[in-house]
Structure formats: C-alpha cells, structure tokens
CSV table of C-alpha atoms and ligand atoms in Angstrom, one decimal:
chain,number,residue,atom,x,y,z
A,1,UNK,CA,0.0,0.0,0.0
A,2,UNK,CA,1.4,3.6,-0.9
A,3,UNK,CA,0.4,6.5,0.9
A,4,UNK,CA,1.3,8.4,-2.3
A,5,UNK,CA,0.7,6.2,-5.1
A,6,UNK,CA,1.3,9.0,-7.9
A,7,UNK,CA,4.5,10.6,-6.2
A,8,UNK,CA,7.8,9.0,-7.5
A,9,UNK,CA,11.1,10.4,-7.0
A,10,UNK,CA,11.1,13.9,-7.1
A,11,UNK,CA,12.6,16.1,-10.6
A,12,UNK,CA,15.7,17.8,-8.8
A,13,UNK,CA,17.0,14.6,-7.8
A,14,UNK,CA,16.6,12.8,-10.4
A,15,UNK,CA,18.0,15.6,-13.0
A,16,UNK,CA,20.6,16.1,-10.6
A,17,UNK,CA,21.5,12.6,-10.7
A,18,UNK,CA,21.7,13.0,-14.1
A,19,UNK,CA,23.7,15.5,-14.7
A,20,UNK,CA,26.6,13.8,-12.1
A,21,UNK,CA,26.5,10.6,-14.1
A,22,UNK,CA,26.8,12.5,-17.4
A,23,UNK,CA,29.1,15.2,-16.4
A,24,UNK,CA,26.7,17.7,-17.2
A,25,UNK,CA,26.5,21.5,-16.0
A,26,UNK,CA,23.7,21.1,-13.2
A,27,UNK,CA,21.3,24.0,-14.4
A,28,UNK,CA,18.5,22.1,-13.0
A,29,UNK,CA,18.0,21.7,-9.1
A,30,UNK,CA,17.9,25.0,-7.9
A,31,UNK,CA,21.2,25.9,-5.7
A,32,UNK,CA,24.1,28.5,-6.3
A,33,UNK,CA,27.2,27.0,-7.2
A,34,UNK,CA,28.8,30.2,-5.4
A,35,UNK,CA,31.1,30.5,-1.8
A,36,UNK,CA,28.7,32.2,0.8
A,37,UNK,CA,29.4,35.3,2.5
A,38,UNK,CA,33.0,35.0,4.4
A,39,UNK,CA,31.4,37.2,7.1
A,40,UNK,CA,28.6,34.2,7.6
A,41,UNK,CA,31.7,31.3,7.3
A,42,UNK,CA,33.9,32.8,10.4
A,43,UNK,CA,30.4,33.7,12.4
A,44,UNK,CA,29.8,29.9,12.0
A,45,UNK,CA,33.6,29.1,13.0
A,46,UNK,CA,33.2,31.1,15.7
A,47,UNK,CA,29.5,30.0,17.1
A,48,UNK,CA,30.8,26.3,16.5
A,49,UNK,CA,33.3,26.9,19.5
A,50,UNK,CA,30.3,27.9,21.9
A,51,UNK,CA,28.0,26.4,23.6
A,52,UNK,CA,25.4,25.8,21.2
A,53,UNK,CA,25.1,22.5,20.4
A,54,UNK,CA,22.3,21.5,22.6
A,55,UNK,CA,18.5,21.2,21.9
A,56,UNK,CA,17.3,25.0,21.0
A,57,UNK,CA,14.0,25.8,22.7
A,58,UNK,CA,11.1,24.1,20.4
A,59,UNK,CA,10.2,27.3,18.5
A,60,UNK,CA,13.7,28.5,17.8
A,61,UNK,CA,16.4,30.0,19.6
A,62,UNK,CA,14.8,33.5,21.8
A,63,UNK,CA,17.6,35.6,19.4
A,64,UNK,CA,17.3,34.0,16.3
A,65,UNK,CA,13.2,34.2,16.5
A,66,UNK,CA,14.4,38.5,17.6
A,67,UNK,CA,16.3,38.9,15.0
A,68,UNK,CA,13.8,37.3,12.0
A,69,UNK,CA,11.3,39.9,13.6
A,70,UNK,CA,13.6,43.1,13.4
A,71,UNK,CA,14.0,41.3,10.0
A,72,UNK,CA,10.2,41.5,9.3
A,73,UNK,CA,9.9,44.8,10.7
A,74,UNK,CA,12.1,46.5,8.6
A,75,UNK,CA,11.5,44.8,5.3
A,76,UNK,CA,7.8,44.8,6.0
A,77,UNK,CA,6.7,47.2,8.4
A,78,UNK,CA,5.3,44.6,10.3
A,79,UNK,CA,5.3,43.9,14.2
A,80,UNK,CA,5.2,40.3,15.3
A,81,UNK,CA,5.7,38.5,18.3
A,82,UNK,CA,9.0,36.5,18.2
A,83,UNK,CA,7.2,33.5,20.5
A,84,UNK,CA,4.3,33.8,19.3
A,85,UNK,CA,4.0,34.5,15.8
A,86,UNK,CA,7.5,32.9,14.4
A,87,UNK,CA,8.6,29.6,14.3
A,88,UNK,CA,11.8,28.1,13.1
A,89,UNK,CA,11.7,25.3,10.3
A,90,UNK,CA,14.0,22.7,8.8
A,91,UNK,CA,14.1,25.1,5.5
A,92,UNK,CA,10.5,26.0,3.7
A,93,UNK,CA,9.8,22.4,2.7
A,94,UNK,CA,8.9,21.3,6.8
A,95,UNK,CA,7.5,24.6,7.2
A,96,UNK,CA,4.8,23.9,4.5
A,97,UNK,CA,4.8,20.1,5.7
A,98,UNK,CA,3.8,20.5,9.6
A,99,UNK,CA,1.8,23.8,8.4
A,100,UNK,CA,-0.2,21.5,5.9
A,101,UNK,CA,-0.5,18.7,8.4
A,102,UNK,CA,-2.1,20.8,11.6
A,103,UNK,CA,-4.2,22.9,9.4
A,104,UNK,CA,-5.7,20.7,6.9
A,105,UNK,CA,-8.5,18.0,8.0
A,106,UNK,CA,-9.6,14.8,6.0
A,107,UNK,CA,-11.6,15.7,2.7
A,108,UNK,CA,-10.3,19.5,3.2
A,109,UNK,CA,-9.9,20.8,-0.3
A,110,UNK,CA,-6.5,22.8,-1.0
A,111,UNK,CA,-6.4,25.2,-4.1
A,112,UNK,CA,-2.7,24.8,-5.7
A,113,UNK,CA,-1.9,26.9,-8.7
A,114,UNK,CA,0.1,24.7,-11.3
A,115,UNK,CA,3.1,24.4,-12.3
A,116,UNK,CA,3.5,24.5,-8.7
A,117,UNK,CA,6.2,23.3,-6.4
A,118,UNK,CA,6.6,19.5,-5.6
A,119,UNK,CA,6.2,19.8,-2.4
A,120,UNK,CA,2.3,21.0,-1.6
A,121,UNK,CA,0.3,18.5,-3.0
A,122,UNK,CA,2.2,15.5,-1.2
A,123,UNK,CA,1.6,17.1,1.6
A,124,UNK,CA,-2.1,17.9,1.5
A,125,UNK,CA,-2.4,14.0,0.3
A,126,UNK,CA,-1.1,12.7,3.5
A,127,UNK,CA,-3.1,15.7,5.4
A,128,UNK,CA,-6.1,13.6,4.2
A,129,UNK,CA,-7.4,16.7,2.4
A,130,UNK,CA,-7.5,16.9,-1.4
A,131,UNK,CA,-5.5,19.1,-3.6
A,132,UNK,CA,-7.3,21.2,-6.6
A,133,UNK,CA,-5.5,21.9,-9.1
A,134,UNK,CA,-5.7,25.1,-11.3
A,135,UNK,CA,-3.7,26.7,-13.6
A,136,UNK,CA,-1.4,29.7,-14.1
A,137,UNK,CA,-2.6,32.5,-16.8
A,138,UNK,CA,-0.5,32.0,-20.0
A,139,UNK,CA,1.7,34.4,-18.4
A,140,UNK,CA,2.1,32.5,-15.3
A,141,UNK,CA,0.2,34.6,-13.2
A,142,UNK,CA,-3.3,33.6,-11.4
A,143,UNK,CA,-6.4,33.2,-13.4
A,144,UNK,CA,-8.9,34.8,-10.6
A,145,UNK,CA,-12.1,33.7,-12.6
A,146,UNK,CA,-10.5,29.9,-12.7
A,147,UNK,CA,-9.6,30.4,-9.1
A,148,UNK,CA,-13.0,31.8,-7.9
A,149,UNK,CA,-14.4,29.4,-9.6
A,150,UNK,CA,-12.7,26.4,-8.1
A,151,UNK,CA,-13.8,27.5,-4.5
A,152,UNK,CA,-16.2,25.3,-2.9
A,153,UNK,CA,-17.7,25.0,0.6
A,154,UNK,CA,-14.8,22.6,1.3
A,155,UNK,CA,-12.5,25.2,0.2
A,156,UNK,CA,-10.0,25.4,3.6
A,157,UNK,CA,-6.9,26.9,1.5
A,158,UNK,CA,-5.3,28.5,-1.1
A,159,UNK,CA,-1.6,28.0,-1.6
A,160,UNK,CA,0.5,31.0,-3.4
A,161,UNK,CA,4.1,30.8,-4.1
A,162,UNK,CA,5.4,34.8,-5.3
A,163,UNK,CA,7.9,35.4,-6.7
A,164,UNK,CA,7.6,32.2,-8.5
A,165,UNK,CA,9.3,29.0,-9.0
A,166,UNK,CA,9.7,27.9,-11.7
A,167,UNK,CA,8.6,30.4,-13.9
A,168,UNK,CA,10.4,33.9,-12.2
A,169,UNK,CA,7.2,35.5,-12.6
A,170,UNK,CA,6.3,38.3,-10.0
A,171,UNK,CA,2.9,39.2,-9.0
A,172,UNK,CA,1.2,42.7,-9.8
A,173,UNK,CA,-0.7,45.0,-7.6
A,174,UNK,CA,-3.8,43.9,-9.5
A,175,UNK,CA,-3.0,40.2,-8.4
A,176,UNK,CA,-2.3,41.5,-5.0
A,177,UNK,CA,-5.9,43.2,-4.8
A,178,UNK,CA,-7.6,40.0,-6.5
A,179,UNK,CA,-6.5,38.6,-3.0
A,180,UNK,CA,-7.4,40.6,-0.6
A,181,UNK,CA,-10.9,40.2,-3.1
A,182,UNK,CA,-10.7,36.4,-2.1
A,183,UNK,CA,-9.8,36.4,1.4
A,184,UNK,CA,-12.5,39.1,1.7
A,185,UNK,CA,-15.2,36.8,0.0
A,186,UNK,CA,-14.1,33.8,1.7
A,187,UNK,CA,-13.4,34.7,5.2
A,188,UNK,CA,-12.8,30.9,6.4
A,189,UNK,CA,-10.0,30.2,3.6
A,190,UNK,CA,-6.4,30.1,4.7
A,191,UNK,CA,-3.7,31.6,3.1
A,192,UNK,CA,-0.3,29.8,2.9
A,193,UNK,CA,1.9,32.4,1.3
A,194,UNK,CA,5.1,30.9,0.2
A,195,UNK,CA,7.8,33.4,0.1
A,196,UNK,CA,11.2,31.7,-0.2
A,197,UNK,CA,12.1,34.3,-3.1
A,198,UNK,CA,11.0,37.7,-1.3
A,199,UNK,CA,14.2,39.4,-1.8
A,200,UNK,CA,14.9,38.4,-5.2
A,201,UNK,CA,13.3,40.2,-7.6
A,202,UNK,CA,14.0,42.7,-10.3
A,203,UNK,CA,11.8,45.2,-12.1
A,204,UNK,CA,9.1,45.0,-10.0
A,205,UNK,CA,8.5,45.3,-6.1
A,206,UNK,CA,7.4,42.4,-4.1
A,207,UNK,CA,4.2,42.7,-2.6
A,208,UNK,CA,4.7,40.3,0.5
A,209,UNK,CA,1.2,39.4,2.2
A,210,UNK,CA,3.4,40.4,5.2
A,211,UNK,CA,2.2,44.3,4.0
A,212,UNK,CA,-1.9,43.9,4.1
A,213,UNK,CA,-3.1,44.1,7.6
A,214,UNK,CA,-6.0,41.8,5.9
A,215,UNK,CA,-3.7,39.4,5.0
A,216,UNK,CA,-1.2,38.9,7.7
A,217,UNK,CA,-4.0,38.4,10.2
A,218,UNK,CA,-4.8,34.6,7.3
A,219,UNK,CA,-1.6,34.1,6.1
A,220,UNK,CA,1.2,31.6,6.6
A,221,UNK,CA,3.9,33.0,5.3
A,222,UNK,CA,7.2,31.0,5.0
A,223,UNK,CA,10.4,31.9,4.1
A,224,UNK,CA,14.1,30.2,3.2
A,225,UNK,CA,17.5,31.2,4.5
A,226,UNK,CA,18.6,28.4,2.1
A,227,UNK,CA,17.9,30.9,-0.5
A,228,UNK,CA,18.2,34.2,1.0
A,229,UNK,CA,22.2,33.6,2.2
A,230,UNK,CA,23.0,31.3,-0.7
A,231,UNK,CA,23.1,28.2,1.9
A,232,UNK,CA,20.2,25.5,0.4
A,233,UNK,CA,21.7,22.8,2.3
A,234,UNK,CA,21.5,24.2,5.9
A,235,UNK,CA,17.8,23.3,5.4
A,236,UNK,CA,17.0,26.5,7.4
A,237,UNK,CA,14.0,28.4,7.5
A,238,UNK,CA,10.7,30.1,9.2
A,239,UNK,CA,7.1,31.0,8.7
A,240,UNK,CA,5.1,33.9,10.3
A,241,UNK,CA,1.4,32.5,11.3
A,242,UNK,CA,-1.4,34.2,13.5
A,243,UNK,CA,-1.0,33.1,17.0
A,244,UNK,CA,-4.4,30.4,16.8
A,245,UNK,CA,-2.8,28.4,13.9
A,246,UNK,CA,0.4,29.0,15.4
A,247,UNK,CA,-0.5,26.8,18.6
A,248,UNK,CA,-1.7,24.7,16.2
A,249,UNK,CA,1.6,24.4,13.8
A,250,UNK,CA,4.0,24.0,17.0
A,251,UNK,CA,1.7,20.8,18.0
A,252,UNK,CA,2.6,19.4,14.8
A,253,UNK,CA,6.1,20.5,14.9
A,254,UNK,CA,7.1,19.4,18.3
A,255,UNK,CA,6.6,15.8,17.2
A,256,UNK,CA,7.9,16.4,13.8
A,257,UNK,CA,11.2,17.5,14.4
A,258,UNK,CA,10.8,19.3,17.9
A,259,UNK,CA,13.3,21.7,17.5
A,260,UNK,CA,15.6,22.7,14.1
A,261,UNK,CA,19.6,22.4,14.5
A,262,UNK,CA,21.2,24.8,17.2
A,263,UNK,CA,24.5,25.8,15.5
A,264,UNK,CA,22.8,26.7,12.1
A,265,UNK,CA,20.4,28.7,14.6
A,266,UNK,CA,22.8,30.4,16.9
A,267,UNK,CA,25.4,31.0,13.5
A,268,UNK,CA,21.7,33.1,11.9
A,269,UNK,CA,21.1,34.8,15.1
A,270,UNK,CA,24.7,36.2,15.0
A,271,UNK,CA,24.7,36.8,11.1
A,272,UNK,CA,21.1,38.3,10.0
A,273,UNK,CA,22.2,41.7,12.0
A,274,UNK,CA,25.5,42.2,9.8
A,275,UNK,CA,23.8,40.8,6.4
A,276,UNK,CA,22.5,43.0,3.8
A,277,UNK,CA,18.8,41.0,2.2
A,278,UNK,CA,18.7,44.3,0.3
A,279,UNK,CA,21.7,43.3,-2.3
A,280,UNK,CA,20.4,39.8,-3.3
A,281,UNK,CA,18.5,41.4,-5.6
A,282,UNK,CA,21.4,42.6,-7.2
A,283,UNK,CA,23.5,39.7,-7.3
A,284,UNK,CA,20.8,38.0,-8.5
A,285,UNK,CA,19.5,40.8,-11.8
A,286,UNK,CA,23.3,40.8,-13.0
A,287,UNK,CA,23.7,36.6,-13.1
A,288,UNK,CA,20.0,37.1,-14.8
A,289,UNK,CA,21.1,39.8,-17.2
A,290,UNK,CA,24.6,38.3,-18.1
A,291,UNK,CA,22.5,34.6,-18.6
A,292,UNK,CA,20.3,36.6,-21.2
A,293,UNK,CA,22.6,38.0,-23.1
A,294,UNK,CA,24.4,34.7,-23.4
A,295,UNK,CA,21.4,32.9,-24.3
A,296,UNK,CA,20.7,35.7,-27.0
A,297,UNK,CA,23.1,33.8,-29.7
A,298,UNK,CA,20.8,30.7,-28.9
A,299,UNK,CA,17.6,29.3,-30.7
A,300,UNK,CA,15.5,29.2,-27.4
A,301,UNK,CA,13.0,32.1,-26.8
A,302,UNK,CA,13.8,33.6,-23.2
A,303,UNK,CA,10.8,34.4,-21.4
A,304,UNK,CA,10.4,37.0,-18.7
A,305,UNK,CA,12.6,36.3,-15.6
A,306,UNK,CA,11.4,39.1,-13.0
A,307,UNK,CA,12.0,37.3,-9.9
A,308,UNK,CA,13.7,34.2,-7.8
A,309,UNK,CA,16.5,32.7,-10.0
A,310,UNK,CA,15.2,30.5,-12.7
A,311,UNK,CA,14.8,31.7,-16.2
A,312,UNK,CA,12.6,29.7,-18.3
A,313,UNK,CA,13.1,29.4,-22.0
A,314,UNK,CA,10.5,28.1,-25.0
A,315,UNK,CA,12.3,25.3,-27.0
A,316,UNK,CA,10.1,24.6,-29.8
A,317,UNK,CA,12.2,26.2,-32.3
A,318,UNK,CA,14.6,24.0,-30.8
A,319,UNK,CA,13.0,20.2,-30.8
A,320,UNK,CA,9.5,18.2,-30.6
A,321,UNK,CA,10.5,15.8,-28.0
A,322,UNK,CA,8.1,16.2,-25.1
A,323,UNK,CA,10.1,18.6,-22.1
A,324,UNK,CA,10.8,16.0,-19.9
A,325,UNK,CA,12.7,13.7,-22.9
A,326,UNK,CA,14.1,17.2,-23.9
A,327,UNK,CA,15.8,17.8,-20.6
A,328,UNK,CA,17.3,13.8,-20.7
A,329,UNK,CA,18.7,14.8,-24.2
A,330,UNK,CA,19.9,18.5,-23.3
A,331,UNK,CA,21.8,16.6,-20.1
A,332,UNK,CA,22.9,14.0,-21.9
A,333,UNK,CA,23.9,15.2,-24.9
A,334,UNK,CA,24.8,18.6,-24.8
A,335,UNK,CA,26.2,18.5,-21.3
A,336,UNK,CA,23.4,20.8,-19.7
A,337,UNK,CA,20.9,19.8,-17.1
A,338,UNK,CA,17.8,21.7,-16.9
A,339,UNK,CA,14.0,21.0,-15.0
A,340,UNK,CA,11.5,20.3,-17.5
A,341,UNK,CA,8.0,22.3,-16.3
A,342,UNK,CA,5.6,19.6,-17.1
A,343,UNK,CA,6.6,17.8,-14.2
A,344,UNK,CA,4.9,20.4,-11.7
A,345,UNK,CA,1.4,20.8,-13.7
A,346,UNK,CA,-0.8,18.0,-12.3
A,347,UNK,CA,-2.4,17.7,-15.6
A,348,UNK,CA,1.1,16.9,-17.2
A,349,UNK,CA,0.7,20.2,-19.3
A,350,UNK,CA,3.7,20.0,-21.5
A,351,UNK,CA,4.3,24.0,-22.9
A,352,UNK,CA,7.5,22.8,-24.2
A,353,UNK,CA,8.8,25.3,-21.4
A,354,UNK,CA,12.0,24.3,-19.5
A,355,UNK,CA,13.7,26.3,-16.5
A,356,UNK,CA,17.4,26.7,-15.8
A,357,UNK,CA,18.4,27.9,-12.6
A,358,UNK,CA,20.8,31.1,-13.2
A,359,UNK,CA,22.2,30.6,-9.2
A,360,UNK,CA,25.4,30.3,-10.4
A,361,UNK,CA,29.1,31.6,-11.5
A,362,UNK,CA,29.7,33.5,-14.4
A,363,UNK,CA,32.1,31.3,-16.0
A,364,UNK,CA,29.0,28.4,-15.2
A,365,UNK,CA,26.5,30.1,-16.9
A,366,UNK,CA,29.4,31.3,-19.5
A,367,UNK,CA,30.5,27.8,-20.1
A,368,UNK,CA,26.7,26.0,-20.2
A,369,UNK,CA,25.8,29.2,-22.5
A,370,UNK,CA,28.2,28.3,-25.1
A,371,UNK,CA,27.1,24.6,-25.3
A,372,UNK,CA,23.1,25.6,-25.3
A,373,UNK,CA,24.1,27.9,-28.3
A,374,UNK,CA,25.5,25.1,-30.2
A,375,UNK,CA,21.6,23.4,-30.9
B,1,PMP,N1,9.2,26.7,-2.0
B,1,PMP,C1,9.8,27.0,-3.2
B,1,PMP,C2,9.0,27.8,-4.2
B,1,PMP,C3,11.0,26.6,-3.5
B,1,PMP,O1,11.6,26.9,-4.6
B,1,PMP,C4,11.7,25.8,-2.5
B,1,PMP,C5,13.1,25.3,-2.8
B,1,PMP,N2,14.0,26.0,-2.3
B,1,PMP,C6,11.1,25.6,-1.3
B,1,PMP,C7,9.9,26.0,-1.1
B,1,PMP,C8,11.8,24.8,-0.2
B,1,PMP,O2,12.8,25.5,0.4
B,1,PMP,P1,13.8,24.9,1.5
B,1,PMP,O3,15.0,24.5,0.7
B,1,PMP,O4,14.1,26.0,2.4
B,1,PMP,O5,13.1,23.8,2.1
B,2,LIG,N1,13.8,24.5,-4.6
B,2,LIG,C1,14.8,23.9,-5.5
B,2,LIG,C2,14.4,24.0,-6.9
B,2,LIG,O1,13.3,24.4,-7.2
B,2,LIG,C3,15.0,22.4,-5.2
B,2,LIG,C4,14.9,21.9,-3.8
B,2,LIG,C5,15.0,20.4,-3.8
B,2,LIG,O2,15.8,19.8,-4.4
B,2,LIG,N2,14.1,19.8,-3.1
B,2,LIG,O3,15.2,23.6,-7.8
C-alpha cells in the first residue's frame, strides 16, 4: 500500500543525478554554485566553538526568532511577536509540511496553482485533504475567474508561491488586490503564502502578504534562508502564522522534528544583523542579465525572468520531444541539465517550457551558455 501512489522520486533529484553521471553542468535543481558570504563562514567558526550544540528551545532559539522579527519589521513594516507568531523550520519544505499537516483535516480541499512546487500536493495528500489543481494564466500569473471558480464550501486553503518557481514570474498589484478580493469573500479560507524568493526580484516590487493588515491576520507565510544567504543545504527556514494556527503548527512541529539544528540557529542569530537582504536582488539581476545575453546567440526564446532565479526558456524552435525527454537529451547530450515544467502541472501540461536555474558563477553560466548555443 502507498500513501502516495502518484508521487515518485522527485525532478531535482533525479536531473541532478543525471547531470553527475553525465558530467553535465547542473542548471536544474535549484542551488548557487557560489562561496557564501566569508562574514557568515567565520560567524559559523566562531559560534561552533560555543555552547550551542544543545536542543534549541522548540520554536527557535529566543535571538534568532528576535532577530527574524527586526527582519520582518524593517523589510515589511510589520510587528510580530518572536514567541508567538514565528517559528523556526527545517528550511521552507517542513515549514509547508507540519503547516499543511495541523491545518488541513480529512476531505479538506486545497487550491494549488500549477506548475507548482513539488512539495504541496504531497503534503495535502497525506493531510487527508484533497489538492485542486488550477492553472497559471499564459503568463504564469493567477487566473482569478478559474480560481473563484474552483472555491467550494470545502475550500479550507489556497496556496500561493510569489515570486515564482519555476517560472520567475512576480505578481502585480492587481494580483495582490484580487487577494485581498478572495480572502474578503471567503473569510474561512487560509492563506499559505510561500515566500522563499521575497528578496529576489527585479523590475518590480514584491508585494509580500506580510504588507496587508487583511492578509497577515490569514496568512502563513514561509520563508528560506537556504535561499536568501546562498546556503540551500543548511535546510533552514521560518514562517510567520497568527497566533491560533500557530498553537496549532507547534503541536505538529514538536513531534515532527521538535526543534531545528542549534548551530545553524545560533550561527543566523549572530549573522542576520551584519547581512544585507537588500543586495540579493542585485547579485541575482546581474547573473540574470549576463545569462540573457548569453542565451541571446541561442535558438531558445527567453521568457520573462522578474524574480527568484530561474529563467525559463521556450524550445520549440529548438525540438518536438516532449520537455521531460528534452531535458534527458539537453543533459545528456549537450552536457546541460535543466527542470522540465511539465513535471509540476498536475495535468502533465507540456508547454515545451524548461527552467534553468541562473544561481550560479559566471564562467558556469558562461560555459553551459556556449554549449546551449551550439543546438
Ligand atoms: N518553496 C519553493 C517555491 C522553493 O523553490 C523551494 C526550494 N528552495 C522551497 C519551497 C523549499 O525551500 P527549502 O529548501 O528552504 O526547504
Ligand atoms: N527548490 C529547489 C528548486 O526548485 C530544489 C529543492 C529540492 O531539491 N528539493 O530547484
């Protein structure tokens, strides 16, 4: 018997698999290729030494959870109580997990909007509830008629992921406002607003649900330091809840994983107050702007990156082969790995749309450029 009878092993490993066995540049699974801050390599030298390496409290440690509200505060403009409105997660992916699993109840409907990240379904799924699938807009941003019209009086919540993986979109004001419509209309329906890309964005702001007194007061909002401070594999990261759900969550994730590792913690505490969120952006336009220009020589058709770090790219002047056999070939034959976007539409939509991850040295992108250009 499978619990998850559909789910198989998920893309990024599998195409990152791939691209070690065949020696391929690993444009896929999305992770910078980069050395982290020096400043946050001694502050974890130098925190390893102390004594830290004891169970942290259960929500987080008292100065990490002070530190991710200044954070909040002066990003956002928004006040919230470090023990009761923060928690500490094992990155984004357990913070969507134990948010899923104390909020969502047996034949709960969830509204996901596809391509969507791997990881919500799943979790709604073993939640018992159901997951309803419906699309992005052409563009990749919500259809609100398709999504209005989805809700039904089983309706519990409504998953958003801005800016977006994987298609770098970034959401307007007028998607922002169709919202706060929602929530408004619905005043049972949870939001679970996942932010892992808030400070990565180019051309247009982000409008985090962490502005809108309407939405704070019905969002979960998670974030990633895996993606904020370049460091994926610490498997670090927080949400923001109401204090209710909260009580809830921390039920869930005392039995989960009780409390998240005490050096990464204690290393964060000490680091968020001499980072800078504020340059990512930077960093982040100039690897997407050099990546572009590169790409310009090529035969696939670059579509609008405007936030987190994948660009995706239109290949049908390129190839017929259905994206996912497209990606096997790219990896295997020309030596670059990529994440075909079929994989996260639950109706297998194939756009023949595949997303690179630009997270990554110049000469990398310089070097996997050069062979994309060659097909
Ligand atoms: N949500 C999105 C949209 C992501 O791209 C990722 C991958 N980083 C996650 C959640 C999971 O983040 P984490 O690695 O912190 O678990
Ligand atoms: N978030 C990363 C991506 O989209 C992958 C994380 C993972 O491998 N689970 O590529």
């Amino acid at each position: 018997m499978s619990k998850l009878p559909q789910v198989g092993t998920t893309i990024f490993t599998v195409m990152s698999k791939m691209a070690t066995e065949h020696n391929a540049i690993n444009l896929a699974q999305g992770f910078p290729d980069f050395n982290v801050d020096d400043k946050l390599i001694s502050t974890l030298k130098d925190t390893a030494g102390k004594q830290v390496h004891q169970y942290m409290p259960m929500g987080g440690s008292p100065f990490l959870l002070r530190e991710i509200s200044r954070l909040i505060r002066d990003r956002y403009g928004r006040s919230c109580h470090p023990d009761n409105e923060i928690l500490v997660t094992a990155g984004a992916t357990q913070a969507i997990f134990t948010t899923i699993m104390a909020l969502i109840g047996q034949d709960d409907e969830v509204l996901i909007l596809d391509p969507s990240y791997d990881c919500y379904a799943p979790a709604v799924v073993l939640a018992g509830g159901k997951a309803i699938h419906v699309d992005l807009n052409e563009a990749y941003l919500p259809d609100w008629e398709a999504i209005n019209a989805a809700i039904s009086t089983k309706t519990k919540m409504i998953i958003v992921n801005n800016p977006h993986n994987p298609s770098g979109k970034v959401w307007n004001d007028t998607d922002l406002e169709a919202l706060r419509s929602l929530m408004a209309k619905y005043p049972e329906l949870i939001l679970l607003s996942d932010e892992v890309y808030e400070f990565i964005h180019f051309e247009k702001k982000h409008l985090s649900a962490h502005f809108y007194e309407d939405l704070r007061s019905r969002s979960i909002i998670v974030s990633s330091f895996g993606k904020t401070f370049h460091i994926t594999g610490w498997k670090m990261g927080y949400l923001v809840a109401p204090e209710e759900w909260m009580i809830e969550i921390k039920k869930v994730h005392q039995f989960n994983v009780f409390s998240v590792n005490s050096v990464a913690q204690a290393t964060l505490a000490s680091y968020l107050p001499v980072s800078n969120v504020g340059e990512l952006k930077n960093t982040y336009r100039d690897k997407r702007d050099l990546f572009q220009q590169l790409l310009k020589a090529s035969n696939f058709k670059l579509l609008p990156s405007e936030g987190s770090y994948f660009q995706l790219v239109d290949y049908s002047a390129i190839s017929d082969l259905p994206d996912v056999e497209f990606c096997e070939y790219l990896t295997k034959n020309v030596g670059v790995a990529a994440i075909p976007v079929s994989v996260f539409n639950a109706n297998g939509k194939d756009r023949k749309h595949i997303r690179f991850c630009y997270a990554k040295q110049d000469k990398t992108l310089i070097e996997a450029a050069e062979r994309l250009c060659r097909i």
